[in-house]
Short mmCIF file of C-alpha atoms in Angstrom, two decimals:
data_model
loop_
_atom_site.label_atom_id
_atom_site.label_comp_id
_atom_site.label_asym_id
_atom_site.label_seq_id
_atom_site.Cartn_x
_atom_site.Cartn_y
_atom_site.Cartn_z
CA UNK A 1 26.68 -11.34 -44.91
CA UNK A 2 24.44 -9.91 -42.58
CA UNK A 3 25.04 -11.10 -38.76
CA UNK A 4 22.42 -11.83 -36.59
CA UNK A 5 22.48 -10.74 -32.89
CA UNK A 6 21.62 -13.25 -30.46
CA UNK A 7 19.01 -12.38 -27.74
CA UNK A 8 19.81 -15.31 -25.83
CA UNK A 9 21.89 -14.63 -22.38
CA UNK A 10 24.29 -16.87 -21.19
CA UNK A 11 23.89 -19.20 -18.63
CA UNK A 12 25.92 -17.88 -15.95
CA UNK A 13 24.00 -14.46 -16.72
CA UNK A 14 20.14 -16.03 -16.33
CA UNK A 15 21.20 -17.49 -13.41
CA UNK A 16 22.63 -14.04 -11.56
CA UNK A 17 18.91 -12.76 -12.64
CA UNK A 18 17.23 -15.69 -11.41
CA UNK A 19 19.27 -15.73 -8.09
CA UNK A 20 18.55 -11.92 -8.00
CA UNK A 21 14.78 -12.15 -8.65
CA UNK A 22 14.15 -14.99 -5.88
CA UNK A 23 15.69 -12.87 -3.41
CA UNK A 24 13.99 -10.08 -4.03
CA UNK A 25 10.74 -11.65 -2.98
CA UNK A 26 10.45 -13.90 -0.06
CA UNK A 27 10.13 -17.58 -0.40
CA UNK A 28 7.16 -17.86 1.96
CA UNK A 29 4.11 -15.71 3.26
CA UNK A 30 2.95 -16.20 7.09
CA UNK A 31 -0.72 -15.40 8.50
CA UNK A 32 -2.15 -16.12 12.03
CA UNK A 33 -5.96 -16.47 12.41
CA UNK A 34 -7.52 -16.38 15.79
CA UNK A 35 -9.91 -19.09 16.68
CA UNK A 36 -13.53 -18.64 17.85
CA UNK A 37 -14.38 -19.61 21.52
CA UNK A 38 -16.02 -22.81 21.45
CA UNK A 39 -18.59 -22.13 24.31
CA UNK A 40 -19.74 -18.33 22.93
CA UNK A 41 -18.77 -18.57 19.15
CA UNK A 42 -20.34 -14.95 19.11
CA UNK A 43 -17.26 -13.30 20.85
CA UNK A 44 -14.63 -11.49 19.23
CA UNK A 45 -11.55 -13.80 19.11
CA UNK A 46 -9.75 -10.56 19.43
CA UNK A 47 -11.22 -10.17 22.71
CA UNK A 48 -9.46 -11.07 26.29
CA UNK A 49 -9.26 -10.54 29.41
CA UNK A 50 -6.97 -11.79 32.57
CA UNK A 51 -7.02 -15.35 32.63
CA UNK A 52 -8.39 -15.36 28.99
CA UNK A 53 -6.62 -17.89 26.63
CA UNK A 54 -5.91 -17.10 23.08
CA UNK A 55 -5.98 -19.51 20.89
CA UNK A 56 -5.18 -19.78 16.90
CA UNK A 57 -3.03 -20.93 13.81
CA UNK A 58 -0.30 -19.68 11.83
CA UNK A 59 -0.68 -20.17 8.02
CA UNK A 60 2.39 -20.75 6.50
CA UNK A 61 2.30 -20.74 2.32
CA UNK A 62 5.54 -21.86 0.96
CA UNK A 63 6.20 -20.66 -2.88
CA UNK A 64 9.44 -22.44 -3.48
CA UNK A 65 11.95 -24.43 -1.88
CA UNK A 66 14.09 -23.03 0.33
CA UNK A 67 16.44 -23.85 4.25
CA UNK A 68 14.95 -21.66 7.29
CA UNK A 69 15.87 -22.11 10.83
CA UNK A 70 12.73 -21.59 12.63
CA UNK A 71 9.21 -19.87 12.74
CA UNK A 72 8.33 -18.00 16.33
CA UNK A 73 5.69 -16.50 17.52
CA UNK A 74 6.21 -12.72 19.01
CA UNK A 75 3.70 -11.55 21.43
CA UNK A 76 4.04 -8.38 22.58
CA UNK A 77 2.63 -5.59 24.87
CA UNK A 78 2.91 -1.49 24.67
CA UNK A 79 2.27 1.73 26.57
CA UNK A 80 3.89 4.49 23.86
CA UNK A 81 3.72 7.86 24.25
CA UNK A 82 4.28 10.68 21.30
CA UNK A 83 7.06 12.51 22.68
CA UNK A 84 7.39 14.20 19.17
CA UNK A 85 3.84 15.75 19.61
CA UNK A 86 3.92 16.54 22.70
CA UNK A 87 7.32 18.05 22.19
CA UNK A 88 9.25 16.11 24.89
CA UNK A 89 12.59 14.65 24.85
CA UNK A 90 11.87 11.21 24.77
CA UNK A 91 14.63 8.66 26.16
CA UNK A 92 15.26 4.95 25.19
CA UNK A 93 12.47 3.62 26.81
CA UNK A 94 9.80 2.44 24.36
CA UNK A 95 7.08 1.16 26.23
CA UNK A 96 7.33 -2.12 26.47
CA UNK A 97 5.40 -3.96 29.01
CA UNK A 98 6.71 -7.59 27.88
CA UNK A 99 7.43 -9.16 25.25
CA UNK A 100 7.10 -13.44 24.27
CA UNK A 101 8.71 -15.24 22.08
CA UNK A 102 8.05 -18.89 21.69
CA UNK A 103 8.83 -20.93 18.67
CA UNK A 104 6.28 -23.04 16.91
CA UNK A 105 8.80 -24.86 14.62
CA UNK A 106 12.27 -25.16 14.30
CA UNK A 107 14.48 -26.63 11.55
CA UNK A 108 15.95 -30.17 12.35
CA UNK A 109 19.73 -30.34 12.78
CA UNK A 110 21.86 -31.70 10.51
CA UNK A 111 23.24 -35.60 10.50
CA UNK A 112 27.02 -35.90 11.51
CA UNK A 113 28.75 -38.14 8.90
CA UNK A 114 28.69 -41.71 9.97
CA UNK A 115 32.34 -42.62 7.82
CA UNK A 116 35.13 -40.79 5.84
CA UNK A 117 34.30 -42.33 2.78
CA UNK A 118 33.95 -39.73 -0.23
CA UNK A 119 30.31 -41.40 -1.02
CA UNK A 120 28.89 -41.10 2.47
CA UNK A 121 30.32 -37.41 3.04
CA UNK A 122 28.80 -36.66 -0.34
CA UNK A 123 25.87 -38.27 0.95
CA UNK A 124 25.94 -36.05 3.63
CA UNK A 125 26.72 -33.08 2.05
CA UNK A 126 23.48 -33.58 0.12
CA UNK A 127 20.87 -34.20 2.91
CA UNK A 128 22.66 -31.40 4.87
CA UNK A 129 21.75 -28.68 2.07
CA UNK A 130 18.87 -30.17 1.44
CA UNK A 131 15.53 -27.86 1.68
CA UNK A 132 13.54 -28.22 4.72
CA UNK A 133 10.73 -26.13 2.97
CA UNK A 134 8.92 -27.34 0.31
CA UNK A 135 6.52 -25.90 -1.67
CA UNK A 136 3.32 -26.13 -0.22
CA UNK A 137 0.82 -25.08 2.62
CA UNK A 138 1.31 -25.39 6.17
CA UNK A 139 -0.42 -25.53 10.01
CA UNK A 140 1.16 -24.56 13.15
CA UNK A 141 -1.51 -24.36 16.04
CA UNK A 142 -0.57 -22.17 19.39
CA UNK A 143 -1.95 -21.06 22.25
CA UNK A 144 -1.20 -18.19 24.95
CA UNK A 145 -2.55 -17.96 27.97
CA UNK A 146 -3.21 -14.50 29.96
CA UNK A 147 -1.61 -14.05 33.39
CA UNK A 148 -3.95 -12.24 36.30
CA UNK A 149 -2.61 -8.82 35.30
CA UNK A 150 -4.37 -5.63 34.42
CA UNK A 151 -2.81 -4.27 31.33
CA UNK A 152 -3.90 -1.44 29.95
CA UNK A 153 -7.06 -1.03 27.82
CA UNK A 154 -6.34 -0.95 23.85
CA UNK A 155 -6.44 2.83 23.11
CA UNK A 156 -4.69 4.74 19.89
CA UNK A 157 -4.99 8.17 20.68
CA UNK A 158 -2.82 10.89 19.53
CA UNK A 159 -0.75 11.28 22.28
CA UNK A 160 0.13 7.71 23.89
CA UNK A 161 -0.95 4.47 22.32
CA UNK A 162 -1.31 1.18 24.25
CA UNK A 163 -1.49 -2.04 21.87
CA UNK A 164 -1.20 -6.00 22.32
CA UNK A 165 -0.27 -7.88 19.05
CA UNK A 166 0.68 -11.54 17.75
CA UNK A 167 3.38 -11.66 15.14
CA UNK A 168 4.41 -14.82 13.30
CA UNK A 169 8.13 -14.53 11.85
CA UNK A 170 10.23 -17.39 9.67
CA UNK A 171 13.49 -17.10 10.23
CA UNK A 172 15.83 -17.75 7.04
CA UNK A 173 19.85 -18.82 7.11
CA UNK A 174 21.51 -15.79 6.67
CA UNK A 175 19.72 -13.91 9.26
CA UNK A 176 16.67 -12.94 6.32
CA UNK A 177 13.39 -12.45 8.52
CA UNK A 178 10.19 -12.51 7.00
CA UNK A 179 7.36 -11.58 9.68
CA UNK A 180 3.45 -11.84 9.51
CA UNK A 181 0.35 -8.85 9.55
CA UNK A 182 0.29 -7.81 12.96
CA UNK A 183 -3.19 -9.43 14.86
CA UNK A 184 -4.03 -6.48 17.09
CA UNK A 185 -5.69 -7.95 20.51
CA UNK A 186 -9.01 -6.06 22.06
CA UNK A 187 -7.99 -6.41 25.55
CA UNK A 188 -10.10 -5.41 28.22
CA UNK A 189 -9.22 -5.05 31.82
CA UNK A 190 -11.04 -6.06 34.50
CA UNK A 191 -12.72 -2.77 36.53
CA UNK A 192 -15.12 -2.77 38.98
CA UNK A 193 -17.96 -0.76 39.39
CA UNK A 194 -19.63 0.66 42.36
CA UNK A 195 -22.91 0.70 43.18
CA UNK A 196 -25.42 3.29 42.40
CA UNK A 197 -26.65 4.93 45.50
CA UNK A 198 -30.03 6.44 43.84
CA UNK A 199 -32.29 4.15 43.48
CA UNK A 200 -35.32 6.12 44.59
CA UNK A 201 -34.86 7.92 41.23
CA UNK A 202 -32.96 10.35 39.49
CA UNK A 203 -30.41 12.78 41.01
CA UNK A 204 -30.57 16.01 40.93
CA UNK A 205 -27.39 17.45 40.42
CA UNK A 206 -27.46 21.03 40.97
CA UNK A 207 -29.35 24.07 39.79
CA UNK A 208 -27.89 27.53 38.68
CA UNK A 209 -29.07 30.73 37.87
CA UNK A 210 -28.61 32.03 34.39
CA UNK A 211 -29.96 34.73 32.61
CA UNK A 212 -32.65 37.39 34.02
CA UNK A 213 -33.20 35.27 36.83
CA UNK A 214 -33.86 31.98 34.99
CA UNK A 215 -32.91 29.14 36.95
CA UNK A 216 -31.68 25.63 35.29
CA UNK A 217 -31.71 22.46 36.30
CA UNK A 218 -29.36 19.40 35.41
CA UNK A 219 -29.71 15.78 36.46
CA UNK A 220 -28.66 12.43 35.66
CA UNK A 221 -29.80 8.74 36.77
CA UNK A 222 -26.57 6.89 37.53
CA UNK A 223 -22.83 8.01 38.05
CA UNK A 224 -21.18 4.47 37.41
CA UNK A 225 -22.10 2.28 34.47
CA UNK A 226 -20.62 -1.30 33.06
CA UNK A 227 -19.57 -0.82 29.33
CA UNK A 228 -20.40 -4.24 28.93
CA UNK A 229 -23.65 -4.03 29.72
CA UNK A 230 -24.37 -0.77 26.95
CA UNK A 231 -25.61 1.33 29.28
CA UNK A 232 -27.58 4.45 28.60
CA UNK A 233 -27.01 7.15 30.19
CA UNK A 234 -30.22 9.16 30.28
CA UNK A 235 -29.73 12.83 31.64
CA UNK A 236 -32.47 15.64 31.76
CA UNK A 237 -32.20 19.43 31.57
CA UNK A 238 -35.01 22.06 32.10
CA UNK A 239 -36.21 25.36 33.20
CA UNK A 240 -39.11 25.71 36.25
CA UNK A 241 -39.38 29.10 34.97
CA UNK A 242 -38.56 31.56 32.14
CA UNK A 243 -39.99 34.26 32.36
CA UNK A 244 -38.02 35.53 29.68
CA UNK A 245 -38.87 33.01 27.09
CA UNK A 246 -42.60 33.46 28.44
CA UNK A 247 -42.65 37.37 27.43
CA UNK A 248 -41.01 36.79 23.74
CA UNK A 249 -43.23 34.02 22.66
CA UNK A 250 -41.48 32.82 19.58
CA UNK A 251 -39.10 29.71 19.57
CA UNK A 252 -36.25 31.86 18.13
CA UNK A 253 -35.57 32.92 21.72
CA UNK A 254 -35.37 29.49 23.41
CA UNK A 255 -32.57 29.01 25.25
CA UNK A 256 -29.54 26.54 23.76
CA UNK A 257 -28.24 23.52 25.21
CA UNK A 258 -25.55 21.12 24.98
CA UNK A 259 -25.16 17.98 26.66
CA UNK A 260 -22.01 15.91 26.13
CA UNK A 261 -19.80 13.08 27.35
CA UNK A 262 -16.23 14.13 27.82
CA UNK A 263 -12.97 11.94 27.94
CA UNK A 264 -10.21 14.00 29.98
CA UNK A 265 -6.59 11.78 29.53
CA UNK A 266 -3.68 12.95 31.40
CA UNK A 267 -0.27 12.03 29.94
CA UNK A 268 2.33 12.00 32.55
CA UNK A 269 6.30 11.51 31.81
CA UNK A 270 8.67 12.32 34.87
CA UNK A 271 7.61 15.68 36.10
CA UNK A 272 5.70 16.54 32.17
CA UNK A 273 2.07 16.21 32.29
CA UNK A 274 -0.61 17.04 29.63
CA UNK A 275 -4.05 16.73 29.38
CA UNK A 276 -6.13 16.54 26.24
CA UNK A 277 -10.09 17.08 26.82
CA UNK A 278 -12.10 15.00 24.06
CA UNK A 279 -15.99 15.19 23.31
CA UNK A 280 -16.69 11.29 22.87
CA UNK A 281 -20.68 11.92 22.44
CA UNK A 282 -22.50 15.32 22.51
CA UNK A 283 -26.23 16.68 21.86
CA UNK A 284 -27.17 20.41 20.98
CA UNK A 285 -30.44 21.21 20.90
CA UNK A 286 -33.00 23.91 22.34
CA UNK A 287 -35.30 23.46 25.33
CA UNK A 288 -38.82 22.75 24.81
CA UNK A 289 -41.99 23.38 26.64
CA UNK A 290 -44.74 20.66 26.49
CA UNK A 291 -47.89 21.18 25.14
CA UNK A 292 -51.29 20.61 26.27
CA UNK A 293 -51.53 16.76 25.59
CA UNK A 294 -47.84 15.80 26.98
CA UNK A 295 -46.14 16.12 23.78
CA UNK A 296 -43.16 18.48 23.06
CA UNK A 297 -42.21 20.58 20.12
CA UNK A 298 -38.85 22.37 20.09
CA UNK A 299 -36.47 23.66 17.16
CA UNK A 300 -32.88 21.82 17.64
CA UNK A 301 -29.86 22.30 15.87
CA UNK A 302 -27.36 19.67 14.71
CA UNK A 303 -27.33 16.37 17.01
CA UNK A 304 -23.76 15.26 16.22
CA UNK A 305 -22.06 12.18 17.18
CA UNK A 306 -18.03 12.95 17.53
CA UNK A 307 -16.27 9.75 16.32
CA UNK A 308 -13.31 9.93 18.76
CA UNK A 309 -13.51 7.10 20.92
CA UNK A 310 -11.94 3.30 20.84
CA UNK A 311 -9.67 2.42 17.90
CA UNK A 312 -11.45 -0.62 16.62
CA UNK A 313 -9.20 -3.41 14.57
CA UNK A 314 -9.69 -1.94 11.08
CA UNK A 315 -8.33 1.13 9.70
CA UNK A 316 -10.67 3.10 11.66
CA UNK A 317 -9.45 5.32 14.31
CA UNK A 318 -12.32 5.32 16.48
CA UNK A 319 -15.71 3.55 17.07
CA UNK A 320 -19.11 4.97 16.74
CA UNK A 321 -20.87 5.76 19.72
CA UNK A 322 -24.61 6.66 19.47
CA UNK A 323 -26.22 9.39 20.69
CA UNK A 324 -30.14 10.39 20.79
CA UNK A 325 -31.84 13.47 22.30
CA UNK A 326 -35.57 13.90 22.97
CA UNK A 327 -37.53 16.49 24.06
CA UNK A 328 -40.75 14.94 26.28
CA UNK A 329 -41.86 12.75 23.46
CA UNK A 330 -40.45 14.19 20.47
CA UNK A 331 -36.89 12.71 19.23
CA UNK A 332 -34.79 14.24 16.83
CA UNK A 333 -32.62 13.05 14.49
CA UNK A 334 -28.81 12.81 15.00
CA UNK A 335 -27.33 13.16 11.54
CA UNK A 336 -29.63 16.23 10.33
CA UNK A 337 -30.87 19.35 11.89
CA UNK A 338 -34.84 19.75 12.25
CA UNK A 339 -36.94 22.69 12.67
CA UNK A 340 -40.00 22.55 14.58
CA UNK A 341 -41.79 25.91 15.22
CA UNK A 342 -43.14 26.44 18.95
CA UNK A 343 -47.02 28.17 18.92
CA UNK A 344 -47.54 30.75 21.46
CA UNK A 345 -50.27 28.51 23.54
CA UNK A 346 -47.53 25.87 24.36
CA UNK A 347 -45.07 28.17 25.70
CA UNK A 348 -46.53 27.86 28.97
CA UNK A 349 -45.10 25.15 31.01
CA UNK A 350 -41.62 24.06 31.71
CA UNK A 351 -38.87 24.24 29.44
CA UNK A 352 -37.19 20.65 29.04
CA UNK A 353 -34.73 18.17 27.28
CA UNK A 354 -34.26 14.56 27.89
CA UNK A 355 -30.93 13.10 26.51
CA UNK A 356 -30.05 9.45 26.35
CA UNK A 357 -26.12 8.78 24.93
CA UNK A 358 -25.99 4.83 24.06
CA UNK A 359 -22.47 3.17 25.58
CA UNK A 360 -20.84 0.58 23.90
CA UNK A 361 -18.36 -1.78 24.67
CA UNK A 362 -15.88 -0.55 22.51
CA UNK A 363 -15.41 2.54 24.55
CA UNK A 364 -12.45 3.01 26.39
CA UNK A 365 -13.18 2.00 30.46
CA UNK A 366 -11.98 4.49 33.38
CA UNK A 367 -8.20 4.16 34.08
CA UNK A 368 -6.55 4.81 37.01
CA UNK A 369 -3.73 2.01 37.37
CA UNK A 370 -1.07 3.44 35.02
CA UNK A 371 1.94 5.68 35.34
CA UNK A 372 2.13 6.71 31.31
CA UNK A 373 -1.93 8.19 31.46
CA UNK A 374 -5.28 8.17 33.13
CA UNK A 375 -8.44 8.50 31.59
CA UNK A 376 -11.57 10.10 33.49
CA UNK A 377 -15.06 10.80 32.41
CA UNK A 378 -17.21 14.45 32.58
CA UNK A 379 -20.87 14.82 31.37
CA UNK A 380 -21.01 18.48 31.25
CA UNK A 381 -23.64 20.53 30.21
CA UNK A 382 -23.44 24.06 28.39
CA UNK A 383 -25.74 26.57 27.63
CA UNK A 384 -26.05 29.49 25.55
CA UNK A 385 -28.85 32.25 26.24
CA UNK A 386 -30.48 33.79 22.87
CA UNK A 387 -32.86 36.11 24.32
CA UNK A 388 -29.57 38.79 24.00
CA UNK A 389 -28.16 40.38 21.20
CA UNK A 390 -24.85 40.35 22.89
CA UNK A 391 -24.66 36.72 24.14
CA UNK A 392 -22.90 34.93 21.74
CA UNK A 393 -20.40 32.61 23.43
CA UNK A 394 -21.83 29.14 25.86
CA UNK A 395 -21.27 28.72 29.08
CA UNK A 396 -20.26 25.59 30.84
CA UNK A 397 -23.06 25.36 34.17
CA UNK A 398 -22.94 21.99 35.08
CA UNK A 399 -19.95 19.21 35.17
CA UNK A 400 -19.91 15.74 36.99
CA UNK A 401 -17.94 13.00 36.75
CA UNK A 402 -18.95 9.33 35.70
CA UNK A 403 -17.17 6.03 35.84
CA UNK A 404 -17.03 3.17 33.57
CA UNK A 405 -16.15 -0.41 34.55
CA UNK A 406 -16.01 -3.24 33.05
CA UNK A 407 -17.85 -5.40 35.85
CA UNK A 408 -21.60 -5.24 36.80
CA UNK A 409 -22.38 -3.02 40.24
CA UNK A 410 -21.37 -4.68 42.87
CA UNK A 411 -19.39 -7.33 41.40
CA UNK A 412 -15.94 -7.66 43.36
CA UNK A 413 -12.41 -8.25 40.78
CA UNK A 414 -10.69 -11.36 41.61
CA UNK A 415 -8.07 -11.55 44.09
CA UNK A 416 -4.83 -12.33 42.55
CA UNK A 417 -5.67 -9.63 40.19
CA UNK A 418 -2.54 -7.57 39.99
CA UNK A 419 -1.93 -4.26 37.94
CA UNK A 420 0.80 -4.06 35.50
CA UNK A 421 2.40 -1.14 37.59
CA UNK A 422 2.92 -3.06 40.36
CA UNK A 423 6.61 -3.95 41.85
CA UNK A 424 6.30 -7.85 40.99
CA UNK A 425 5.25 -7.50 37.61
CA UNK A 426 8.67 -7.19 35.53
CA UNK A 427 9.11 -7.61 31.69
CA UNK A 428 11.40 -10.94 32.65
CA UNK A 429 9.01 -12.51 35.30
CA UNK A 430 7.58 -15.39 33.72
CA UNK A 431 4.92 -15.96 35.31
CA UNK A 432 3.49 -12.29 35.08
CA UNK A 433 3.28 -11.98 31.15
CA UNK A 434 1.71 -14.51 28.63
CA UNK A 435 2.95 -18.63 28.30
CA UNK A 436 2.51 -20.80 26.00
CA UNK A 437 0.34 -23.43 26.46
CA UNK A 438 0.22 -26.44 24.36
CA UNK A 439 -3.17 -27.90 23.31
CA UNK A 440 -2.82 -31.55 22.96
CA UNK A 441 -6.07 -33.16 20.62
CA UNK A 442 -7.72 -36.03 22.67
CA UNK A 443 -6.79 -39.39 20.72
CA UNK A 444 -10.30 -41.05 22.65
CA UNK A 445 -12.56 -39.91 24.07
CA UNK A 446 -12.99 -40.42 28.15
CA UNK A 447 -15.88 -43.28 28.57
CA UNK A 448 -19.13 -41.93 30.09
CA UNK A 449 -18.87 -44.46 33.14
CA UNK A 450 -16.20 -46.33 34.68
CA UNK A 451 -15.87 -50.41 34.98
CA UNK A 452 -17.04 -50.76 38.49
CA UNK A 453 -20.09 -49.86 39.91
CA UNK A 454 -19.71 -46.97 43.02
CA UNK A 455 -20.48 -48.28 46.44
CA UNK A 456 -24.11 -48.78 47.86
CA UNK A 457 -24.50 -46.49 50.89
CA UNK A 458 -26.74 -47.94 53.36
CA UNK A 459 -28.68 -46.25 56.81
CA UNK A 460 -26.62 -48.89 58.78
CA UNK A 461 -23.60 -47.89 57.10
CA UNK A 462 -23.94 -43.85 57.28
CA UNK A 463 -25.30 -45.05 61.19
CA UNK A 464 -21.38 -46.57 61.98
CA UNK A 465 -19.09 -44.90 62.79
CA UNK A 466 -15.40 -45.13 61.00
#
């Protein structure tokens, strides 16, 4: 007689698998959503600031029943640097500027037996290993708000990183932690900026000889812009005379120029310093002379836009930033290269390029207030003379600092506005990093006016004194 093999497992068996399977995969997914502000829905709930509040929930999705101990919210703050690419021997410290934890529910503790009777302590014994988790969706609203401290921008950059995030964690029995998507905050610091001290027009930088006694001129409107405000920042190069362009007549002799925007950080770690020199925005094109009616005609190479700025909250490692160039009222395109051939009868005036770069608020302000880095701006201007066979390399001419803020000219910061460097802000000083705040719903509504009237003032009664 044949004998059948039985594909059923035994009991004992399914149950190791099923036991093995559950814990495998957690019980329960968390995810925190940021809510809008209610005055300016248009703002980035990412966004803040000092004094900001952040507001939001934490979805909790329960897939199966199961006993946890509590769900917390981490908040934490970072200034890291990469001491394995720069090389250095890194110690313990990590970066941490503070860290909050603050729990948004926590597990109910379990009845003491009431009587030593063996149906009450099984009672018991039931309710206490009962789940506290069911299956099913769940709510917890929070709310943080920012202390007067300047923290450090949000930057990812290859060498030191600076980040603010909100992670939701359930804690399990048995020390199991199951923790949320990290919600990466966009904060900005508050920076002033000084006034502008050129209003009667544009400043003239400086002038330089280059060439066969070609002299170039460089100069910009302003020296201190809000990035809030996306600021242009419209800069203008030319030639009074060149008389070496004049003689050749053909465009393929026009002198090359390139304008850019450069971000100069300075890592610093004891006595270790390094500097890293980025090209956030740049424009390369050739001077121009204008013809008869105003207009210009030039030949310009590629307008690029570098993407290495601000780290936005996608996958992204930087934001764009765009960039024009114009020469008199011609504009060329900043994603292709253009050719437009100069005719002998318009190489007669000046030789000129107008550049505008387009700022926007994602960029990373001007930071001076931290140990770990500092971050300066340079809008330097190279140029590369074709009229010899032998010139092949550019050279840097002109180089002058700008400043970005984060306040409009003029405006002063508040004035319990402390930096995160300073002596009384301390990772365990309360009342220097974020607190919770708890956002109680109004059950009614206040009435629009009160019971009793408010008192008649009379010109006999203003008239007495008392």
């Amino acid at each position: 007689m044949k004998k059948f093999i039985s594909l059923a497992k035994p009991s004992h068996v399914a149950a190791a698998i099923s036991e093995s399977y559950k814990s495998s995969f957690p019980p329960a997914s968390l995810e925190i959503h940021l809510n809008p502000d209610p005055i300016n829905p248009d703002i980035d709930p990412h966004a803040c600031s000092p004094g900001s509040t952040i507001s939001g929930t934490v979805f909790l999705k329960v897939y199966r029943d199961f006993n946890a101990q509590s769900i917390k919210i981490l908040f934490v703050g970072a200034e890291s640097i990469n001491f394995l690419l720069l090389g250095w021997n890194g110690d313990d410290d990590n970066g941490r500027i503070f860290t909050s934890r603050s729990p948004v529910w926590t597990a109910p503790p379990p009845s003491p037996p009431s009587s030593p009777t063996t149906d009450t302590n099984a009672s018991n014994t039931s309710n206490n290993t009962r789940p506290n988790l069911e299956v099913g969706e769940m709510m917890f609203p929070f709310a943080f708000e920012m202390p007067m401290v300047n923290y450090p921008p949000l930057a990812e950059l290859q060498r030191i990183t600076s980040t603010m995030t909100i992670v939701a964690c359930l804690e399990q029995q048995g020390g199991r932690i199951t923790y949320s998507p990290p919600c990466v905050l966009n904060f900005q610091p508050i920076i002033e900026t000084p006034v502008n001290n050129n209003s009667s027009g544009p400043k003239v930088i400086e002038s330089k000889e280059i060439g066969k006694g070609d002299i170039i001129n460089f100069s910009v409107e302003k020296l201190f812009y809000n990035i809030n405000e996306s600021p242009v920042i419209s800069a203008k190069v030319w030639m009074d005379s060149c008389s070496t362009y004049n003689k050749q007549q053909t465009e393929n002799n026009a002198p090359e120029v390139r304008v850019y925007l450069n971000r100069c950080l300075t890592v610093r770690h004891g006595k270790k310093e390094s500097k890293e020199y980025t090209a956030v925005s740049e424009v390369t094109a050739f001077l121009a002379p204008k013809n008869a009616d105003g207009s210009g005609t030039r030949r310009s190479s590629n307008s690029s836009n570098v993407n290495k700025g601000r780290r936005s909250r996608d996958s992204t490692n930087s934001t764009t930033v765009p960039t024009t160039a114009t020469a008199t009222a011609t504009s060329t395109s900043t994603t292709a290269a253009t050719a437009l051939v100069v005719s002998p009868s318009a190489a007669t005036g000046p030789l000129e390029l107008d550049v505008n770069i387009q700022i926007t608020p994602d960029m990373i302000p001007s930071l001076t207030y931290s140990k770990r880095c500092s971050i300066h701006y340079e809008l330097c201007v190279s140029v590369r003379d074709t009229t010899s066979f032998f010139s092949f390399g550019k050279k840097d001419v002109f180089s002058v600092g700008l400043f970005f803020g984060t306040l409009s000219c003029g405006t002063r910061s508040p004035v319990d506005l402390l930096a995160f460097t300073d002596e009384v802000v301390t990772p365990d000083n309360p009342v220097t990093k974020p607190r919770r705040v708890d956002r109680r719903p109004i059950s009614a509504p206040p009435p629009a006016y009160d019971d009793f009237s408010p008192p008649v003032y009379t010109e006999e009664a203003l008239s007495t004194p008392g």
